[in-house]
Amino acid sequence: MDLTLLVALPVILPLLFGAVSLVMLNNHNVQRWLGAIGTASILIAACALLWQCREQGILVLEVGSWPAPFGIVLVADLLAAIMVLLAAITGFATALYSLKTVRKRFERFGYYPLLHLLLAGVNGAFLTGDIFNLYVWFEVLLVASFALLIQGGERAQMEGAIKYVTLNLLSSALFLTAIGLLYGLVGSLNMADIAQRLTQVEDQGMVTVVAMLFLIAFSIKAAAFPLFFWLPASYHTPQVAVSAIFAGLLTKVGVYALYRVFTLIFNAEVEFTHNILLWMAVLTMLTGVLGAAAQFEVRRILSFHIISQIGYMMLGLALYTPLALIGGVFYIMHHIIVKANLFLVAGLIYRLRGSFELKRLGGLYKDHPGLAVLFLIPALSLAGVPPLSGFFAKFILIKAGVEVHAWWAVGIALLVGLLTLYSMIKIWNEAFWKAVPEPAPAIPAPGRNGLLYWITGSLAAMTIAIGIFAEPIYQLAQQAAAQLLNPQLYINAVLGADSL
Amino acid sequence: MTSLLAILIGCLYAAAIYMMLRRSVVKLVIGLILLSNAANLLIFTAAGLERGVPPLIEEGQQVIAGTAADPLAQALILTAIVIGFGVLAFAVVLIHRACEVVQTDDMNEMKGTD
């Protein structure tokens, strides 16, 4: 088999399983099996892809054998391969979690096909090397996420969905506008080709304008300050499995797009663009964590923390030094697993207690000490307590900030870490530590939650493993960051070495 | 022609944003429709306007002689129209359901999840 075909597998597999799953819409058992097997197969493909990327460098597939820059290319550099693997892990965990938690009614409305479609969109966005194709994958994952978000049709879901849909469509329109202007400037859609031709554009001011349009469009998707309002309004409304995969993946597609575009294409006016990114990153961290401090519902607290964590990832890009990019990539790896896991744990709390409201929770540590441990690992990792994964992620970023004397950013990053710890301790105190509130809420009939414990346990084990084996993960992030900082590697891989 | 279209596109964007800032959800969707049309027209204009020169290669030639209309921009717009249509169809159904469930079309009344 041609090795480059491996690049297409993470996109083709979910589309294939999604299509079959759609045909078998009335057969619940087959759908559930397809959900588990499909996501497992993506996981295997993603592992193989990352392995090959490390062995052979950047892999490029020219779709339909149309040579770049004329045809669409799929490109797997290390960052893309890492993201695909993380998406596959989250997808697999969520699909298994869904087996136990998603109601039959939602399965009949196409839960599993939508899940596959969402994964196809996410993986496509990570792997494509064509800017318009990126827009198309964004729309694919958006449409799937719209439908997943409103499954259930409750009032809160509708209200949240209107904001989610509106702001995401606004962002798509801005993205499309930016693509149109960029195409007008350089006459190409292939990202490597654009990067090369942009240096010859006379009107560099126009290039910066287009860069800002991309920045706005992607930062809406990534839920960065000041355009994050759709996220806390909507992420806590759907089923927990859906919240988990949204929290793990969707905003990170926006972050990935920022990383891709602002390292490969718009890397000429770094003082200007990345300075704006720095301010956005700092404000995103701060507003997210302050928003979380005011919330008393587990999923809302976690939603606001997604925003503040996005700030850290943008910080890595904004500082734009080798170490900072390593920190950013490391942070993404740590964050996706931890965040998805926290939502899954929140789902377990709901299954055991029938509520997400901190006021109505309590006594979980006494009744379910195992769950308490499973909560504590990702929660402390999110706050950055050593030796868990979050500590190393924050440590690298803060060290990078100190190196370039970005004291403001460093100070706020440390403060936000502290406030994150405060939020996590708030959940711990209220849900686990304090006594069961009076009058005792009706506890739902105990179901069998063994599988759910295994899933969250495995993700927690991954968090610990990233912390303990930080060195090899650091090296992986280092290689990914080296590729990002040397865009000529990407350009040569896509267009051939003698392209200039 | 280009400047005329540029003014038209600017007006469309302005009208779209204005409609999206209104309180009615129906106007919100109208704003989204205008916005996607404005973006499509912008691609069309930014790629360069060429009237009456289809991008056809003469028999026996390998490349187009002289200038011709850019077919790629039109392909992009076609894709964007199809995607936009699908997404807006979803948005229309969504606001219909939302109005049924929430019993109002006023965005200010839909603050339960903020």
Coordinates of C-alpha atoms in Angstrom, one line a residue:
Chain A
M1 CA 0.0 0.0 0.0
D2 CA 1.2 3.5 -0.8
L3 CA 2.1 5.1 2.5
T4 CA 0.7 8.4 1.6
L5 CA -2.8 6.9 1.5
L6 CA -2.5 6.6 5.2
V7 CA -3.0 10.4 5.3
A8 CA -6.5 10.0 4.0
L9 CA -7.6 7.2 6.3
P10 CA -8.6 9.4 9.3
V11 CA -11.0 11.2 7.0
I12 CA -12.3 8.2 5.0
L13 CA -12.9 5.8 7.9
P14 CA -15.4 8.0 9.8
L15 CA -17.2 8.9 6.6
L16 CA -17.4 5.3 5.7
F17 CA -18.6 4.2 9.1
G18 CA -20.9 7.2 9.2
A19 CA -22.5 6.2 5.9
V20 CA -23.0 2.6 6.9
S21 CA -24.3 3.6 10.3
L22 CA -26.8 5.9 8.6
V23 CA -28.1 3.0 6.5
M24 CA -28.5 0.9 9.6
L25 CA -30.4 3.7 11.4
N26 CA -33.1 1.4 12.8
N27 CA -30.8 -1.3 14.1
H28 CA -29.5 0.0 17.4
N29 CA -27.0 -2.8 18.1
V30 CA -25.3 -2.5 14.7
Q31 CA -25.1 1.3 15.2
R32 CA -23.5 0.9 18.6
W33 CA -21.0 -1.6 17.3
L34 CA -20.2 0.6 14.4
G35 CA -19.7 3.5 16.7
A36 CA -17.2 1.6 18.8
I37 CA -15.4 -0.2 16.0
G38 CA -15.3 2.8 13.7
T39 CA -13.7 5.1 16.3
A40 CA -11.3 2.3 17.3
S41 CA -10.2 1.9 13.7
I42 CA -9.6 5.7 13.4
L43 CA -7.5 5.4 16.6
I44 CA -5.4 2.7 15.0
A45 CA -5.0 4.7 11.7
A46 CA -4.1 7.8 13.7
C47 CA -1.4 5.9 15.6
A48 CA 0.0 4.6 12.4
L49 CA -0.1 8.1 10.9
L50 CA 1.8 9.7 13.8
W51 CA 4.4 6.8 13.7
Q52 CA 5.0 7.3 10.0
C53 CA 5.2 11.1 10.4
R54 CA 7.9 10.7 12.9
E55 CA 9.8 8.2 10.7
Q56 CA 9.5 9.9 7.4
G57 CA 8.7 13.6 8.0
I58 CA 5.8 15.4 6.4
L59 CA 3.5 13.1 4.4
V60 CA 1.6 14.6 1.5
L61 CA -1.3 13.0 -0.5
E62 CA -2.3 14.7 -3.7
V63 CA -6.0 13.8 -3.9
G64 CA -6.9 12.4 -7.3
S65 CA -3.2 12.7 -8.3
W66 CA -3.7 16.3 -9.3
P67 CA -0.3 17.9 -8.7
A68 CA -0.1 20.7 -6.1
P69 CA -0.8 23.6 -6.2
F70 CA -3.6 22.8 -8.6
G71 CA -5.3 19.9 -6.8
I72 CA -6.3 19.6 -3.2
V73 CA -3.6 18.1 -1.0
L74 CA -3.8 16.4 2.3
V75 CA -0.8 17.1 4.4
A76 CA 0.2 15.4 7.7
D77 CA 3.0 17.2 9.5
L78 CA 3.6 16.3 13.1
L79 CA 1.2 18.9 14.5
A80 CA -1.6 17.6 12.3
A81 CA -0.8 14.0 13.1
I82 CA -0.8 14.7 16.8
M83 CA -4.1 16.5 16.6
V84 CA -5.6 13.6 14.6
L85 CA -4.4 11.2 17.3
L86 CA -5.9 13.3 20.0
A87 CA -9.2 13.6 18.1
A88 CA -9.2 9.8 17.7
I89 CA -8.6 9.2 21.4
T90 CA -11.4 11.6 22.4
G91 CA -13.7 10.1 19.7
F92 CA -13.1 6.6 20.9
A93 CA -13.6 7.5 24.6
T94 CA -16.8 9.4 23.7
A95 CA -18.2 6.6 21.5
L96 CA -17.7 4.1 24.3
Y97 CA -19.2 6.5 26.8
S98 CA -22.1 7.0 24.5
L99 CA -22.9 3.2 24.5
K100 CA -24.0 3.5 28.1
T101 CA -25.4 7.0 28.3
V102 CA -27.1 7.9 25.0
R103 CA -30.8 7.2 25.0
K104 CA -32.4 5.1 22.3
R105 CA -34.5 8.1 21.1
F106 CA -31.3 10.0 20.2
E107 CA -29.8 7.0 18.5
R108 CA -32.9 6.9 16.3
F109 CA -32.3 10.5 15.4
G110 CA -28.8 9.7 14.1
Y111 CA -26.5 10.2 17.0
Y112 CA -23.8 7.8 15.8
P113 CA -23.8 8.9 12.2
L114 CA -23.5 12.5 13.4
L115 CA -20.6 11.5 15.7
H116 CA -18.8 9.9 12.8
L117 CA -19.4 12.9 10.6
L118 CA -18.1 15.2 13.3
L119 CA -14.9 13.2 13.5
A120 CA -14.5 13.3 9.7
G121 CA -14.9 17.1 9.7
V122 CA -12.4 17.5 12.5
N123 CA -9.8 15.2 11.0
G124 CA -10.3 16.8 7.6
A125 CA -9.7 20.2 9.0
F126 CA -6.5 19.0 10.6
L127 CA -5.1 17.3 7.5
T128 CA -6.1 19.5 4.6
G129 CA -3.4 21.6 2.9
D130 CA -5.9 23.8 1.0
I131 CA -7.4 26.8 2.6
F132 CA -10.8 26.6 0.9
N133 CA -10.9 22.9 1.7
L134 CA -10.4 23.9 5.4
Y135 CA -13.5 26.0 5.1
V136 CA -15.4 23.1 3.8
W137 CA -14.3 20.8 6.6
F138 CA -15.2 23.5 9.1
E139 CA -18.7 23.5 7.7
V140 CA -18.9 19.7 7.8
L141 CA -18.0 19.6 11.5
L142 CA -20.2 22.6 12.2
V143 CA -23.3 21.0 10.7
A144 CA -22.7 17.8 12.6
S145 CA -22.2 19.7 15.8
F146 CA -25.4 21.8 15.3
A147 CA -27.4 18.6 15.0
L148 CA -25.7 17.0 18.0
L149 CA -26.2 20.1 20.1
I150 CA -29.9 20.3 19.8
Q151 CA -30.7 16.6 20.2
G152 CA -33.3 16.5 22.9
G153 CA -34.9 19.8 21.9
E154 CA -35.1 21.3 25.3
R155 CA -35.5 25.1 25.9
A156 CA -31.9 25.6 27.1
Q157 CA -30.6 23.7 24.1
M158 CA -32.6 25.9 21.7
E159 CA -31.4 29.1 23.3
G160 CA -27.8 27.9 23.4
A161 CA -28.0 26.6 19.9
I162 CA -29.1 30.0 18.4
K163 CA -26.1 31.7 19.8
Y164 CA -23.8 28.8 18.8
V165 CA -25.1 28.7 15.3
T166 CA -25.2 32.4 14.7
L167 CA -21.7 33.2 15.9
N168 CA -20.2 30.2 14.2
L169 CA -21.9 31.1 10.9
L170 CA -20.6 34.7 11.3
S171 CA -17.2 33.3 11.8
S172 CA -17.6 31.1 8.7
A173 CA -18.7 34.1 6.6
L174 CA -15.6 36.1 7.8
F175 CA -13.4 33.1 7.0
L176 CA -14.9 32.9 3.5
T177 CA -14.4 36.7 3.1
A178 CA -10.8 36.3 4.1
I179 CA -10.3 33.4 1.6
G180 CA -11.8 35.5 -1.1
L181 CA -9.5 38.5 -0.5
L182 CA -6.5 36.2 -0.1
Y183 CA -7.3 34.5 -3.4
G184 CA -7.6 37.9 -5.0
L185 CA -4.1 38.8 -3.7
V186 CA -2.2 35.7 -4.6
G187 CA -4.4 33.6 -6.9
S188 CA -3.9 30.4 -5.1
L189 CA -5.7 28.3 -2.5
N190 CA -2.9 25.8 -1.6
M191 CA -1.6 26.9 1.7
A192 CA 2.1 26.2 0.8
D193 CA 1.7 28.0 -2.4
I194 CA 0.0 31.0 -0.7
A195 CA 2.8 31.2 1.8
Q196 CA 5.3 31.4 -1.0
R197 CA 3.5 33.9 -3.1
L198 CA 2.6 36.2 -0.2
T199 CA 6.2 37.4 0.0
Q200 CA 5.9 38.8 -3.5
V201 CA 2.7 40.7 -2.9
E202 CA 3.5 44.4 -3.1
D203 CA 0.7 45.6 -0.9
Q204 CA 1.8 44.1 2.4
G205 CA -0.7 46.3 4.3
M206 CA -3.5 44.3 2.6
V207 CA -1.9 41.1 3.7
T208 CA -2.1 42.2 7.3
V209 CA -5.8 43.1 6.8
V210 CA -6.4 39.6 5.5
A211 CA -4.4 38.2 8.4
M212 CA -6.7 40.0 10.9
L213 CA -9.8 38.7 9.2
F214 CA -8.4 35.2 9.6
L215 CA -7.6 36.0 13.2
I216 CA -11.1 37.1 14.0
A217 CA -12.7 34.2 12.1
F218 CA -10.6 31.5 13.9
S219 CA -10.7 33.1 17.3
I220 CA -14.5 33.0 17.2
K221 CA -14.2 29.2 16.5
A222 CA -11.6 28.9 19.2
A223 CA -13.7 30.9 21.7
A224 CA -11.0 33.4 22.3
F225 CA -11.6 36.8 23.9
P226 CA -13.7 38.8 23.1
L227 CA -15.8 36.5 21.0
F228 CA -16.4 33.5 23.2
F229 CA -19.9 34.2 24.4
W230 CA -21.4 31.3 22.4
L231 CA -19.4 28.7 24.2
P232 CA -20.6 29.1 27.8
A233 CA -24.2 29.7 26.5
S234 CA -24.3 26.3 24.7
Y235 CA -21.7 23.8 25.8
H236 CA -23.5 22.8 29.0
T237 CA -26.8 22.1 27.3
P238 CA -26.4 18.8 25.3
Q239 CA -25.9 15.3 26.6
V240 CA -22.7 14.8 28.5
A241 CA -21.0 12.7 25.8
V242 CA -21.6 15.5 23.3
S243 CA -20.3 18.1 25.7
A244 CA -17.2 16.1 26.2
I245 CA -16.3 15.7 22.5
F246 CA -17.2 19.4 21.9
A247 CA -15.0 20.5 24.8
G248 CA -12.2 18.3 23.7
L249 CA -12.1 19.0 20.0
L250 CA -14.1 21.8 18.5
T251 CA -12.4 24.8 19.9
K252 CA -9.1 23.1 19.3
V253 CA -9.8 23.0 15.6
G254 CA -9.9 26.8 15.8
V255 CA -6.7 26.8 17.8
Y256 CA -5.1 24.5 15.2
A257 CA -6.2 26.7 12.4
L258 CA -4.6 29.7 14.1
Y259 CA -1.4 27.7 14.6
R260 CA -1.3 26.7 11.0
V261 CA -2.1 30.0 9.4
F262 CA 0.0 32.2 11.7
T263 CA 3.1 30.0 11.4
L264 CA 2.9 29.0 7.7
I265 CA 1.2 31.9 6.0
F266 CA 1.2 35.1 8.0
N267 CA 4.7 35.0 9.5
A268 CA 6.0 38.3 8.0
E269 CA 4.6 40.9 10.4
V270 CA 5.2 39.0 13.6
E271 CA 5.6 42.1 15.8
F272 CA 2.1 43.3 14.9
T273 CA 0.0 40.1 14.5
H274 CA 1.5 38.1 17.3
N275 CA 1.3 41.1 19.6
I276 CA -2.4 41.2 19.1
L277 CA -2.5 37.5 19.6
L278 CA -0.6 38.0 22.9
W279 CA -3.2 40.5 24.2
M280 CA -6.0 38.2 23.1
A281 CA -4.4 35.3 24.8
V282 CA -3.9 37.1 28.1
L283 CA -7.5 38.5 28.2
T284 CA -8.9 35.1 27.1
M285 CA -7.2 33.4 30.1
L286 CA -8.4 36.0 32.5
T287 CA -12.0 36.4 31.4
G288 CA -12.4 32.6 31.2
V289 CA -11.2 31.9 34.7
L290 CA -13.1 34.8 36.2
G291 CA -16.3 33.7 34.4
A292 CA -15.8 30.2 35.9
A293 CA -15.4 31.6 39.4
A294 CA -18.9 33.0 39.3
Q295 CA -20.6 29.7 38.2
F296 CA -22.1 27.0 40.4
E297 CA -23.0 24.4 37.9
V298 CA -20.3 21.8 37.2
R299 CA -20.6 21.9 33.4
R300 CA -20.7 25.7 33.3
I301 CA -17.6 25.9 35.4
L302 CA -15.9 23.5 33.0
S303 CA -17.1 25.4 30.0
F304 CA -15.6 28.6 31.2
H305 CA -12.4 26.8 31.9
I306 CA -12.2 25.8 28.2
I307 CA -12.0 29.5 27.4
S308 CA -9.2 30.2 29.9
Q309 CA -7.2 27.2 28.6
I310 CA -7.6 28.4 25.0
G311 CA -5.7 31.5 26.2
Y312 CA -2.7 29.4 27.2
M313 CA -2.6 27.7 23.8
M314 CA -2.8 31.1 22.1
L315 CA 0.0 32.3 24.4
G316 CA 2.3 29.7 23.0
L317 CA 1.6 30.9 19.5
A318 CA 1.8 34.6 20.4
L319 CA 5.2 34.4 22.0
Y320 CA 6.4 32.7 18.9
T321 CA 9.7 31.3 20.2
P322 CA 10.7 27.7 19.8
L323 CA 10.1 27.0 23.4
A324 CA 6.7 28.8 23.4
L325 CA 5.5 26.7 20.5
I326 CA 6.7 23.5 22.2
G327 CA 4.7 24.7 25.2
G328 CA 1.6 25.4 23.1
V329 CA 1.7 22.0 21.4
F330 CA 2.3 20.3 24.7
Y331 CA -0.6 22.2 26.2
I332 CA -3.0 21.1 23.4
M333 CA -2.0 17.5 24.0
H334 CA -2.6 17.8 27.7
H335 CA -5.7 19.9 27.5
I336 CA -7.8 17.8 25.1
I337 CA -7.5 14.7 27.2
V338 CA -8.0 16.4 30.5
K339 CA -11.0 18.5 29.4
A340 CA -12.9 15.7 27.7
N341 CA -12.3 13.6 30.9
L342 CA -13.6 16.2 33.2
F343 CA -16.9 16.4 31.3
L344 CA -17.1 12.6 31.3
V345 CA -16.6 12.7 35.1
A346 CA -19.3 15.3 35.4
G347 CA -21.6 12.9 33.5
L348 CA -20.8 10.2 36.1
I349 CA -21.7 12.6 38.9
Y350 CA -25.0 13.3 37.2
R351 CA -25.7 9.6 36.9
L352 CA -25.0 9.0 40.5
R353 CA -26.7 12.1 41.9
G354 CA -29.1 13.4 39.3
S355 CA -27.8 16.9 39.3
F356 CA -25.1 19.2 38.0
E357 CA -25.8 22.0 40.5
L358 CA -23.2 22.3 43.2
K359 CA -25.8 23.3 45.8
R360 CA -27.6 20.0 45.4
L361 CA -24.5 17.8 45.3
G362 CA -22.5 16.5 48.2
G363 CA -21.1 13.5 50.0
L364 CA -19.7 11.9 46.8
Y365 CA -16.3 11.3 48.4
K366 CA -17.9 9.2 51.2
D367 CA -20.1 7.3 48.8
H368 CA -17.9 6.9 45.8
P369 CA -14.2 7.4 46.7
G370 CA -13.1 5.9 43.3
L371 CA -15.0 8.7 41.5
A372 CA -13.4 11.3 43.7
V373 CA -9.9 10.1 42.7
L374 CA -11.0 10.1 39.0
F375 CA -12.1 13.7 39.4
L376 CA -9.1 14.8 41.3
I377 CA -6.5 13.6 38.7
P378 CA -7.8 15.7 35.7
A379 CA -8.9 18.6 38.0
L380 CA -5.5 19.0 39.5
S381 CA -3.9 18.5 36.1
L382 CA -6.0 21.3 34.7
A383 CA -4.8 23.6 37.5
G384 CA -1.2 22.6 36.9
V385 CA -0.2 20.6 40.0
P386 CA 2.9 18.5 39.5
P387 CA 3.6 15.8 38.5
L388 CA 0.5 15.7 36.3
S389 CA 0.5 16.7 32.6
G390 CA -0.8 20.3 33.2
F391 CA 2.2 21.2 35.3
F392 CA 4.7 20.6 32.5
A393 CA 2.5 22.3 29.9
K394 CA 2.2 25.4 32.1
F395 CA 5.9 25.2 33.1
I396 CA 7.1 25.2 29.5
L397 CA 4.9 28.1 28.5
I398 CA 5.8 30.2 31.6
K399 CA 9.5 29.5 31.1
A400 CA 9.1 30.6 27.4
G401 CA 7.4 33.8 28.6
V402 CA 10.2 34.5 31.1
E403 CA 12.8 34.1 28.4
V404 CA 11.3 36.9 26.3
H405 CA 10.5 39.0 29.3
A406 CA 6.8 39.0 28.8
W407 CA 6.2 39.6 32.5
W408 CA 2.6 40.6 32.2
A409 CA 1.6 37.5 30.3
V410 CA 3.7 35.3 32.7
G411 CA 2.1 36.9 35.8
I412 CA -1.4 36.5 34.5
A413 CA -0.7 32.9 33.4
L414 CA 0.4 32.1 37.0
L415 CA -2.6 33.9 38.5
V416 CA -5.0 32.1 36.2
G417 CA -3.4 28.7 37.2
L418 CA -4.2 29.7 40.8
L419 CA -7.7 30.7 40.1
T420 CA -8.2 27.4 38.2
L421 CA -7.2 25.6 41.3
Y422 CA -9.7 27.6 43.2
S423 CA -12.5 26.5 40.8
M424 CA -11.5 22.9 41.0
I425 CA -11.4 23.0 44.8
K426 CA -14.8 24.6 44.7
I427 CA -16.2 21.6 42.8
W428 CA -14.3 19.3 45.1
N429 CA -15.6 20.9 48.3
E430 CA -19.2 21.2 47.1
A431 CA -19.7 18.0 45.3
F432 CA -17.4 15.6 47.0
W433 CA -16.5 16.9 50.4
K434 CA -19.5 18.5 52.0
A435 CA -22.3 16.4 53.5
V436 CA -25.3 15.6 51.4
P437 CA -27.5 18.7 51.5
E438 CA -30.9 18.7 53.2
P439 CA -33.4 17.7 51.9
A440 CA -31.5 14.9 50.3
P441 CA -32.1 15.0 46.5
A442 CA -33.7 11.9 44.9
I443 CA -30.9 9.7 43.9
P444 CA -31.5 7.9 40.6
A445 CA -31.6 4.2 40.6
P446 CA -28.0 2.9 40.5
G447 CA -27.1 1.7 37.0
R448 CA -24.0 -0.3 36.0
N449 CA -21.3 2.3 35.5
G450 CA -18.3 -0.1 35.3
L451 CA -17.5 0.8 31.6
L452 CA -17.8 4.5 32.4
Y453 CA -15.3 4.2 35.2
W454 CA -12.9 2.4 32.9
I455 CA -13.1 5.1 30.3
T456 CA -12.5 8.0 32.7
G457 CA -9.9 5.9 34.4
S458 CA -8.0 5.3 31.2
L459 CA -8.0 9.0 30.3
A460 CA -6.8 9.8 33.8
A461 CA -4.0 7.3 33.4
M462 CA -3.1 9.1 30.2
T463 CA -2.9 12.4 32.1
I464 CA -0.6 10.8 34.6
A465 CA 1.5 9.2 31.9
I466 CA 2.0 12.5 30.1
G467 CA 3.2 13.9 33.4
I468 CA 5.6 11.0 34.1
F469 CA 6.8 10.5 30.6
A470 CA 7.0 14.2 30.0
E471 CA 10.4 13.9 28.3
P472 CA 9.4 11.8 25.2
I473 CA 6.2 13.9 24.9
Y474 CA 8.3 17.1 25.1
Q475 CA 10.5 15.7 22.3
L476 CA 7.5 15.1 20.2
A477 CA 6.2 18.6 20.8
Q478 CA 9.7 19.9 20.1
Q479 CA 9.8 18.2 16.7
A480 CA 6.3 19.5 15.9
A481 CA 7.3 23.0 16.9
A482 CA 10.5 22.8 14.8
Q483 CA 8.4 22.0 11.7
L484 CA 6.1 24.9 12.5
L485 CA 9.0 27.3 12.9
N486 CA 10.5 26.3 9.6
P487 CA 7.6 26.6 7.1
Q488 CA 10.0 25.9 4.2
L489 CA 9.8 22.2 5.2
Y490 CA 6.0 22.3 4.8
I491 CA 6.3 24.2 1.5
N492 CA 9.0 21.8 0.1
A493 CA 7.0 18.8 1.1
V494 CA 3.9 20.0 -0.7
L495 CA 5.4 21.7 -3.8
G496 CA 8.7 19.8 -4.2
A497 CA 12.1 21.0 -3.1
D498 CA 12.8 23.0 -6.3
S499 CA 9.6 25.0 -6.2
L500 CA 11.3 28.5 -6.0
Chain B
M1 CA -17.9 47.8 -12.5
T2 CA -15.5 46.6 -9.8
S3 CA -16.0 49.7 -7.6
L4 CA -19.8 49.4 -8.1
L5 CA -19.7 45.9 -6.9
A6 CA -17.5 46.8 -4.0
I7 CA -20.0 49.4 -2.8
L8 CA -22.8 46.9 -3.2
I9 CA -20.8 44.3 -1.2
G10 CA -20.1 46.8 1.5
C11 CA -23.8 47.7 1.8
L12 CA -24.7 44.0 2.0
Y13 CA -22.2 43.4 4.9
A14 CA -23.5 46.5 6.7
A15 CA -27.1 45.4 6.2
A16 CA -26.3 41.9 7.3
I17 CA -24.7 43.1 10.5
Y18 CA -27.5 45.5 11.2
M19 CA -30.1 42.8 10.8
M20 CA -28.1 40.4 13.0
L21 CA -28.1 43.0 15.8
R22 CA -31.9 43.3 15.8
R23 CA -33.8 41.5 18.5
S24 CA -36.0 39.3 16.3
V25 CA -34.6 35.9 15.4
V26 CA -36.2 36.0 12.0
K27 CA -34.2 39.2 11.2
L28 CA -31.2 37.3 12.6
V29 CA -31.5 34.7 9.9
I30 CA -32.1 37.3 7.2
G31 CA -28.9 38.9 8.3
L32 CA -27.1 35.5 8.0
I33 CA -28.5 35.1 4.5
L34 CA -27.3 38.5 3.4
L35 CA -23.9 37.8 5.0
S36 CA -23.3 34.6 3.0
N37 CA -24.4 36.3 -0.2
A38 CA -22.1 39.2 0.5
A39 CA -19.1 36.9 1.0
N40 CA -19.9 35.1 -2.2
L41 CA -20.0 38.3 -4.2
L42 CA -16.8 39.4 -2.6
I43 CA -15.0 36.2 -3.8
F44 CA -16.4 36.9 -7.2
T45 CA -15.1 40.5 -7.3
A46 CA -11.8 39.9 -5.5
A47 CA -10.9 37.2 -8.1
G48 CA -11.1 39.8 -10.8
L49 CA -14.0 40.5 -13.2
E50 CA -13.6 39.5 -16.9
R51 CA -16.6 39.9 -19.1
G52 CA -17.3 37.7 -22.0
V53 CA -14.1 35.7 -22.1
P54 CA -14.8 32.1 -21.1
P55 CA -11.6 30.2 -20.0
L56 CA -11.5 28.0 -23.1
I57 CA -8.2 26.8 -24.6
E58 CA -8.0 27.0 -28.4
E59 CA -7.6 23.8 -30.3
G60 CA -4.0 22.8 -30.6
Q61 CA -2.9 25.1 -27.8
Q62 CA -1.7 24.1 -24.3
V63 CA -2.5 27.4 -22.4
I64 CA -5.1 30.1 -22.7
A65 CA -4.0 33.0 -24.9
G66 CA -4.5 36.4 -23.2
T67 CA -6.8 36.9 -20.2
A68 CA -9.9 34.9 -19.4
A69 CA -12.5 34.8 -16.6
D70 CA -11.2 32.8 -13.6
P71 CA -13.3 29.6 -13.3
L72 CA -11.9 28.7 -9.9
A73 CA -13.6 31.6 -8.2
Q74 CA -16.9 30.5 -9.6
A75 CA -16.3 27.0 -8.4
L76 CA -15.6 28.4 -4.9
I77 CA -18.8 30.4 -5.0
L78 CA -20.8 27.4 -6.1
T79 CA -19.5 25.4 -3.2
A80 CA -20.1 28.2 -0.8
I81 CA -23.7 28.7 -2.1
V82 CA -24.4 25.0 -1.6
I83 CA -23.0 24.9 1.9
G84 CA -24.6 28.2 2.8
F85 CA -28.0 27.0 1.6
G86 CA -27.8 23.8 3.7
V87 CA -26.6 25.6 6.8
L88 CA -29.2 28.3 6.5
A89 CA -32.0 25.7 6.0
F90 CA -30.9 24.3 9.3
A91 CA -30.9 27.7 10.9
V92 CA -34.4 28.4 9.7
V93 CA -35.7 25.1 11.1
L94 CA -33.8 25.9 14.3
I95 CA -35.4 29.3 14.9
H96 CA -38.8 27.8 14.1
R97 CA -38.3 25.1 16.8
A98 CA -36.8 27.7 19.1
C99 CA -39.8 30.0 18.7
E100 CA -42.1 27.0 19.5
V101 CA -40.2 26.0 22.5
V102 CA -39.4 29.4 24.0
Q103 CA -42.7 31.0 22.9
T104 CA -41.1 34.2 21.7
D105 CA -39.0 35.5 18.9
D106 CA -37.3 38.1 21.0
M107 CA -33.6 37.4 21.5
N108 CA -33.7 39.3 24.8
E109 CA -36.0 36.7 26.1
M110 CA -33.6 33.9 25.3
K111 CA -31.1 34.5 28.0
G112 CA -31.7 31.4 30.1
T113 CA -28.4 29.9 29.4
D114 CA -26.1 32.9 29.7

